[in-house]
JSON list of C-alpha atoms in Angstrom, two decimals:
[
{"chain": "Q", "resi": 1, "resn": "MET", "atom": "CA", "xyz": [0.00, 0.00, 0.00]},
{"chain": "Q", "resi": 2, "resn": "LYS", "atom": "CA", "xyz": [2.84, 2.40, 0.87]},
{"chain": "Q", "resi": 3, "resn": "ALA", "atom": "CA", "xyz": [4.51, 1.76, -2.48]},
{"chain": "Q", "resi": 4, "resn": "MET", "atom": "CA", "xyz": [1.20, 2.35, -4.23]},
{"chain": "Q", "resi": 5, "resn": "ARG", "atom": "CA", "xyz": [0.77, 5.74, -2.53]},
{"chain": "Q", "resi": 6, "resn": "LEU", "atom": "CA", "xyz": [4.32, 6.65, -3.53]},
{"chain": "Q", "resi": 7, "resn": "ALA", "atom": "CA", "xyz": [3.65, 5.69, -7.13]},
{"chain": "Q", "resi": 8, "resn": "MET", "atom": "CA", "xyz": [0.45, 7.76, -7.15]},
{"chain": "Q", "resi": 9, "resn": "ALA", "atom": "CA", "xyz": [2.28, 10.76, -5.67]},
{"chain": "Q", "resi": 10, "resn": "MET", "atom": "CA", "xyz": [4.89, 10.55, -8.39]},
{"chain": "Q", "resi": 11, "resn": "ILE", "atom": "CA", "xyz": [2.20, 10.49, -11.08]},
{"chain": "Q", "resi": 12, "resn": "ILE", "atom": "CA", "xyz": [0.56, 13.70, -9.86]},
{"chain": "Q", "resi": 13, "resn": "PRO", "atom": "CA", "xyz": [2.49, 16.56, -11.50]},
{"chain": "Q", "resi": 14, "resn": "GLY", "atom": "CA", "xyz": [4.45, 18.71, -9.10]},
{"chain": "Q", "resi": 15, "resn": "THR", "atom": "CA", "xyz": [4.13, 16.38, -6.12]},
{"chain": "Q", "resi": 16, "resn": "LEU", "atom": "CA", "xyz": [7.69, 15.10, -6.35]},
{"chain": "Q", "resi": 17, "resn": "ALA", "atom": "CA", "xyz": [8.97, 18.65, -6.75]},
{"chain": "Q", "resi": 18, "resn": "LEU", "atom": "CA", "xyz": [7.03, 19.64, -3.64]},
{"chain": "Q", "resi": 19, "resn": "LEU", "atom": "CA", "xyz": [8.56, 16.76, -1.68]},
{"chain": "Q", "resi": 20, "resn": "ALA", "atom": "CA", "xyz": [12.04, 17.71, -2.85]},
{"chain": "Q", "resi": 21, "resn": "ALA", "atom": "CA", "xyz": [11.48, 21.34, -1.87]},
{"chain": "Q", "resi": 22, "resn": "GLN", "atom": "CA", "xyz": [10.37, 20.31, 1.61]},
{"chain": "Q", "resi": 23, "resn": "CYS", "atom": "CA", "xyz": [13.61, 18.36, 2.08]},
{"chain": "Q", "resi": 24, "resn": "ASP", "atom": "CA", "xyz": [15.65, 21.52, 1.44]},
{"chain": "Q", "resi": 25, "resn": "GLN", "atom": "CA", "xyz": [13.87, 23.65, 4.02]},
{"chain": "Q", "resi": 26, "resn": "LYS", "atom": "CA", "xyz": [15.72, 25.49, 6.75]},
{"chain": "Q", "resi": 27, "resn": "PRO", "atom": "CA", "xyz": [14.70, 24.95, 10.38]},
{"chain": "Q", "resi": 28, "resn": "GLY", "atom": "CA", "xyz": [12.68, 27.56, 12.25]},
{"chain": "Q", "resi": 29, "resn": "THR", "atom": "CA", "xyz": [13.49, 29.15, 15.60]},
{"chain": "Q", "resi": 30, "resn": "ALA", "atom": "CA", "xyz": [11.35, 26.65, 17.53]},
{"chain": "Q", "resi": 31, "resn": "MET", "atom": "CA", "xyz": [13.23, 23.72, 16.02]},
{"chain": "Q", "resi": 32, "resn": "CYS", "atom": "CA", "xyz": [16.56, 25.47, 16.67]},
{"chain": "Q", "resi": 33, "resn": "GLY", "atom": "CA", "xyz": [15.50, 25.97, 20.29]},
{"chain": "Q", "resi": 34, "resn": "ARG", "atom": "CA", "xyz": [15.01, 22.20, 20.62]},
{"chain": "Q", "resi": 35, "resn": "TYR", "atom": "CA", "xyz": [18.37, 21.68, 18.91]},
{"chain": "Q", "resi": 36, "resn": "TYR", "atom": "CA", "xyz": [20.09, 24.06, 21.35]},
{"chain": "Q", "resi": 37, "resn": "ARG", "atom": "CA", "xyz": [18.51, 22.32, 24.37]},
{"chain": "Q", "resi": 38, "resn": "ASN", "atom": "CA", "xyz": [19.82, 18.98, 23.10]},
{"chain": "Q", "resi": 39, "resn": "VAL", "atom": "CA", "xyz": [23.31, 20.47, 22.56]},
{"chain": "Q", "resi": 40, "resn": "VAL", "atom": "CA", "xyz": [23.28, 21.75, 26.17]},
{"chain": "Q", "resi": 41, "resn": "ARG", "atom": "CA", "xyz": [21.98, 18.41, 27.48]},
{"chain": "Q", "resi": 42, "resn": "LEU", "atom": "CA", "xyz": [24.65, 16.47, 25.60]},
{"chain": "Q", "resi": 43, "resn": "SER", "atom": "CA", "xyz": [27.42, 18.87, 26.65]},
{"chain": "Q", "resi": 44, "resn": "ARG", "atom": "CA", "xyz": [26.58, 18.10, 30.29]},
{"chain": "Q", "resi": 45, "resn": "THR", "atom": "CA", "xyz": [27.68, 14.51, 29.70]},
{"chain": "Q", "resi": 46, "resn": "GLY", "atom": "CA", "xyz": [31.23, 15.79, 29.20]},
{"chain": "Q", "resi": 47, "resn": "SER", "atom": "CA", "xyz": [33.29, 18.39, 30.99]},
{"chain": "Q", "resi": 48, "resn": "GLN", "atom": "CA", "xyz": [31.51, 20.86, 33.29]},
{"chain": "Q", "resi": 49, "resn": "ALA", "atom": "CA", "xyz": [33.59, 23.66, 31.77]},
{"chain": "Q", "resi": 50, "resn": "ILE", "atom": "CA", "xyz": [32.27, 22.82, 28.29]},
{"chain": "Q", "resi": 51, "resn": "ALA", "atom": "CA", "xyz": [28.72, 22.68, 29.63]},
{"chain": "Q", "resi": 52, "resn": "ASN", "atom": "CA", "xyz": [29.15, 26.14, 31.20]},
{"chain": "Q", "resi": 53, "resn": "VAL", "atom": "CA", "xyz": [30.47, 27.62, 27.95]},
{"chain": "Q", "resi": 54, "resn": "VAL", "atom": "CA", "xyz": [27.65, 26.13, 25.87]},
{"chain": "Q", "resi": 55, "resn": "ALA", "atom": "CA", "xyz": [25.03, 27.43, 28.31]},
{"chain": "Q", "resi": 56, "resn": "ALA", "atom": "CA", "xyz": [26.36, 31.03, 28.11]},
{"chain": "Q", "resi": 57, "resn": "PRO", "atom": "CA", "xyz": [24.09, 33.55, 26.32]},
{"chain": "Q", "resi": 58, "resn": "ALA", "atom": "CA", "xyz": [26.69, 34.31, 23.61]},
{"chain": "Q", "resi": 59, "resn": "ALA", "atom": "CA", "xyz": [27.09, 30.60, 22.88]},
{"chain": "Q", "resi": 60, "resn": "LYS", "atom": "CA", "xyz": [23.33, 30.18, 22.67]},
{"chain": "Q", "resi": 61, "resn": "GLN", "atom": "CA", "xyz": [23.14, 32.86, 19.98]},
{"chain": "Q", "resi": 62, "resn": "THR", "atom": "CA", "xyz": [26.03, 31.25, 18.10]},
{"chain": "Q", "resi": 63, "resn": "VAL", "atom": "CA", "xyz": [24.34, 27.83, 18.18]},
{"chain": "Q", "resi": 64, "resn": "MET", "atom": "CA", "xyz": [21.01, 29.35, 17.11]},
{"chain": "Q", "resi": 65, "resn": "ASP", "atom": "CA", "xyz": [22.65, 31.22, 14.20]},
{"chain": "Q", "resi": 66, "resn": "TYR", "atom": "CA", "xyz": [24.43, 28.02, 13.15]},
{"chain": "Q", "resi": 67, "resn": "CYS", "atom": "CA", "xyz": [21.20, 26.05, 13.37]},
{"chain": "Q", "resi": 68, "resn": "LEU", "atom": "CA", "xyz": [19.19, 28.51, 11.28]},
{"chain": "Q", "resi": 69, "resn": "ASP", "atom": "CA", "xyz": [21.77, 28.22, 8.51]},
{"chain": "Q", "resi": 70, "resn": "GLN", "atom": "CA", "xyz": [21.79, 24.40, 8.35]},
{"chain": "Q", "resi": 71, "resn": "PRO", "atom": "CA", "xyz": [19.49, 22.13, 6.34]},
{"chain": "Q", "resi": 72, "resn": "ARG", "atom": "CA", "xyz": [16.43, 21.02, 8.29]},
{"chain": "Q", "resi": 73, "resn": "PHE", "atom": "CA", "xyz": [17.28, 17.31, 7.98]},
{"chain": "Q", "resi": 74, "resn": "GLN", "atom": "CA", "xyz": [20.62, 17.83, 9.77]},
{"chain": "Q", "resi": 75, "resn": "ILE", "atom": "CA", "xyz": [18.95, 19.72, 12.62]},
{"chain": "Q", "resi": 76, "resn": "GLU", "atom": "CA", "xyz": [16.29, 17.00, 12.97]},
{"chain": "Q", "resi": 77, "resn": "CYS", "atom": "CA", "xyz": [19.15, 14.51, 13.19]},
{"chain": "Q", "resi": 78, "resn": "GLY", "atom": "CA", "xyz": [20.83, 16.67, 15.87]},
{"chain": "Q", "resi": 79, "resn": "ILE", "atom": "CA", "xyz": [17.65, 16.88, 17.92]},
{"chain": "Q", "resi": 80, "resn": "ASP", "atom": "CA", "xyz": [17.45, 13.08, 17.96]},
{"chain": "Q", "resi": 81, "resn": "ALA", "atom": "CA", "xyz": [21.17, 12.61, 18.71]},
{"chain": "Q", "resi": 82, "resn": "ALA", "atom": "CA", "xyz": [21.85, 10.73, 21.95]},
{"chain": "Q", "resi": 83, "resn": "SER", "atom": "CA", "xyz": [25.57, 11.52, 22.21]},
{"chain": "Q", "resi": 84, "resn": "LEU", "atom": "CA", "xyz": [28.07, 14.19, 21.23]},
{"chain": "Q", "resi": 85, "resn": "SER", "atom": "CA", "xyz": [29.55, 11.90, 18.58]},
{"chain": "Q", "resi": 86, "resn": "ALA", "atom": "CA", "xyz": [26.08, 11.30, 17.10]},
{"chain": "Q", "resi": 87, "resn": "LEU", "atom": "CA", "xyz": [25.51, 15.06, 17.10]},
{"chain": "Q", "resi": 88, "resn": "GLN", "atom": "CA", "xyz": [28.79, 15.55, 15.25]},
{"chain": "Q", "resi": 89, "resn": "ALA", "atom": "CA", "xyz": [27.85, 12.85, 12.73]},
{"chain": "Q", "resi": 90, "resn": "CYS", "atom": "CA", "xyz": [24.67, 14.79, 11.92]},
{"chain": "Q", "resi": 91, "resn": "GLU", "atom": "CA", "xyz": [26.77, 17.70, 10.65]},
{"chain": "Q", "resi": 92, "resn": "THR", "atom": "CA", "xyz": [28.21, 15.57, 7.86]},
{"chain": "Q", "resi": 93, "resn": "SER", "atom": "CA", "xyz": [25.16, 13.42, 7.14]},
{"chain": "Q", "resi": 94, "resn": "GLU", "atom": "CA", "xyz": [23.81, 13.46, 3.63]},
{"chain": "Q", "resi": 95, "resn": "LYS", "atom": "CA", "xyz": [20.26, 14.34, 2.81]},
{"chain": "Q", "resi": 96, "resn": "LYS", "atom": "CA", "xyz": [18.02, 11.32, 2.51]},
{"chain": "Q", "resi": 97, "resn": "THR", "atom": "CA", "xyz": [15.66, 11.27, -0.39]},
{"chain": "Q", "resi": 98, "resn": "ILE", "atom": "CA", "xyz": [12.24, 9.71, -0.62]},
{"chain": "Q", "resi": 99, "resn": "PHE", "atom": "CA", "xyz": [13.86, 6.84, -2.50]},
{"chain": "Q", "resi": 100, "resn": "ASP", "atom": "CA", "xyz": [16.01, 5.96, 0.54]},
{"chain": "Q", "resi": 101, "resn": "SER", "atom": "CA", "xyz": [12.85, 4.90, 2.37]},
{"chain": "Q", "resi": 102, "resn": "LEU", "atom": "CA", "xyz": [11.80, 2.42, -0.31]},
{"chain": "Q", "resi": 103, "resn": "PRO", "atom": "CA", "xyz": [12.42, -1.24, 0.48]},
{"chain": "Q", "resi": 104, "resn": "ASP", "atom": "CA", "xyz": [15.19, -3.14, -1.22]},
{"chain": "Q", "resi": 105, "resn": "PHE", "atom": "CA", "xyz": [13.50, -4.78, -4.20]},
{"chain": "Q", "resi": 106, "resn": "GLU", "atom": "CA", "xyz": [15.58, -7.94, -3.84]},
{"chain": "Q", "resi": 107, "resn": "SER", "atom": "CA", "xyz": [14.13, -8.53, -0.38]},
{"chain": "Q", "resi": 108, "resn": "LEU", "atom": "CA", "xyz": [10.50, -8.25, -1.50]},
{"chain": "Q", "resi": 109, "resn": "GLU", "atom": "CA", "xyz": [8.57, -11.49, -1.67]},
{"chain": "Q", "resi": 110, "resn": "VAL", "atom": "CA", "xyz": [6.57, -11.94, -4.85]},
{"chain": "Q", "resi": 111, "resn": "GLU", "atom": "CA", "xyz": [3.84, -14.55, -5.07]},
{"chain": "Q", "resi": 112, "resn": "GLU", "atom": "CA", "xyz": [3.93, -14.77, -8.84]},
{"chain": "Q", "resi": 113, "resn": "PRO", "atom": "CA", "xyz": [6.51, -13.67, -11.39]},
{"chain": "Q", "resi": 114, "resn": "LEU", "atom": "CA", "xyz": [6.13, -10.14, -12.70]},
{"chain": "Q", "resi": 115, "resn": "LEU", "atom": "CA", "xyz": [7.20, -11.11, -16.21]},
{"chain": "Q", "resi": 116, "resn": "PRO", "atom": "CA", "xyz": [5.68, -14.01, -18.18]}
]
């Protein structure tokens, strides 16, 4: 059913372009606030000195400015990061496309052959 909806979305003109445009969006201030809170939370797992620096008002503005300039998918990754190394990995992650969520066709079970 999911594959069928995807196929229908690709048939409707402009739908795929809309999906691609949504992937390139920048995060808003609310999302960057969540990102900053996660950065502060993760910095507390390390040195107290680092945690104090990250929690300073000037650092908050720097993190917010950085966040607002990054692609939304990287910030979503950073919000979900559970460690500083995972947060760092988000900075170099590549954008996932809609095709990355499709199942591997070799692993699909087919009841009857597709070709005669």
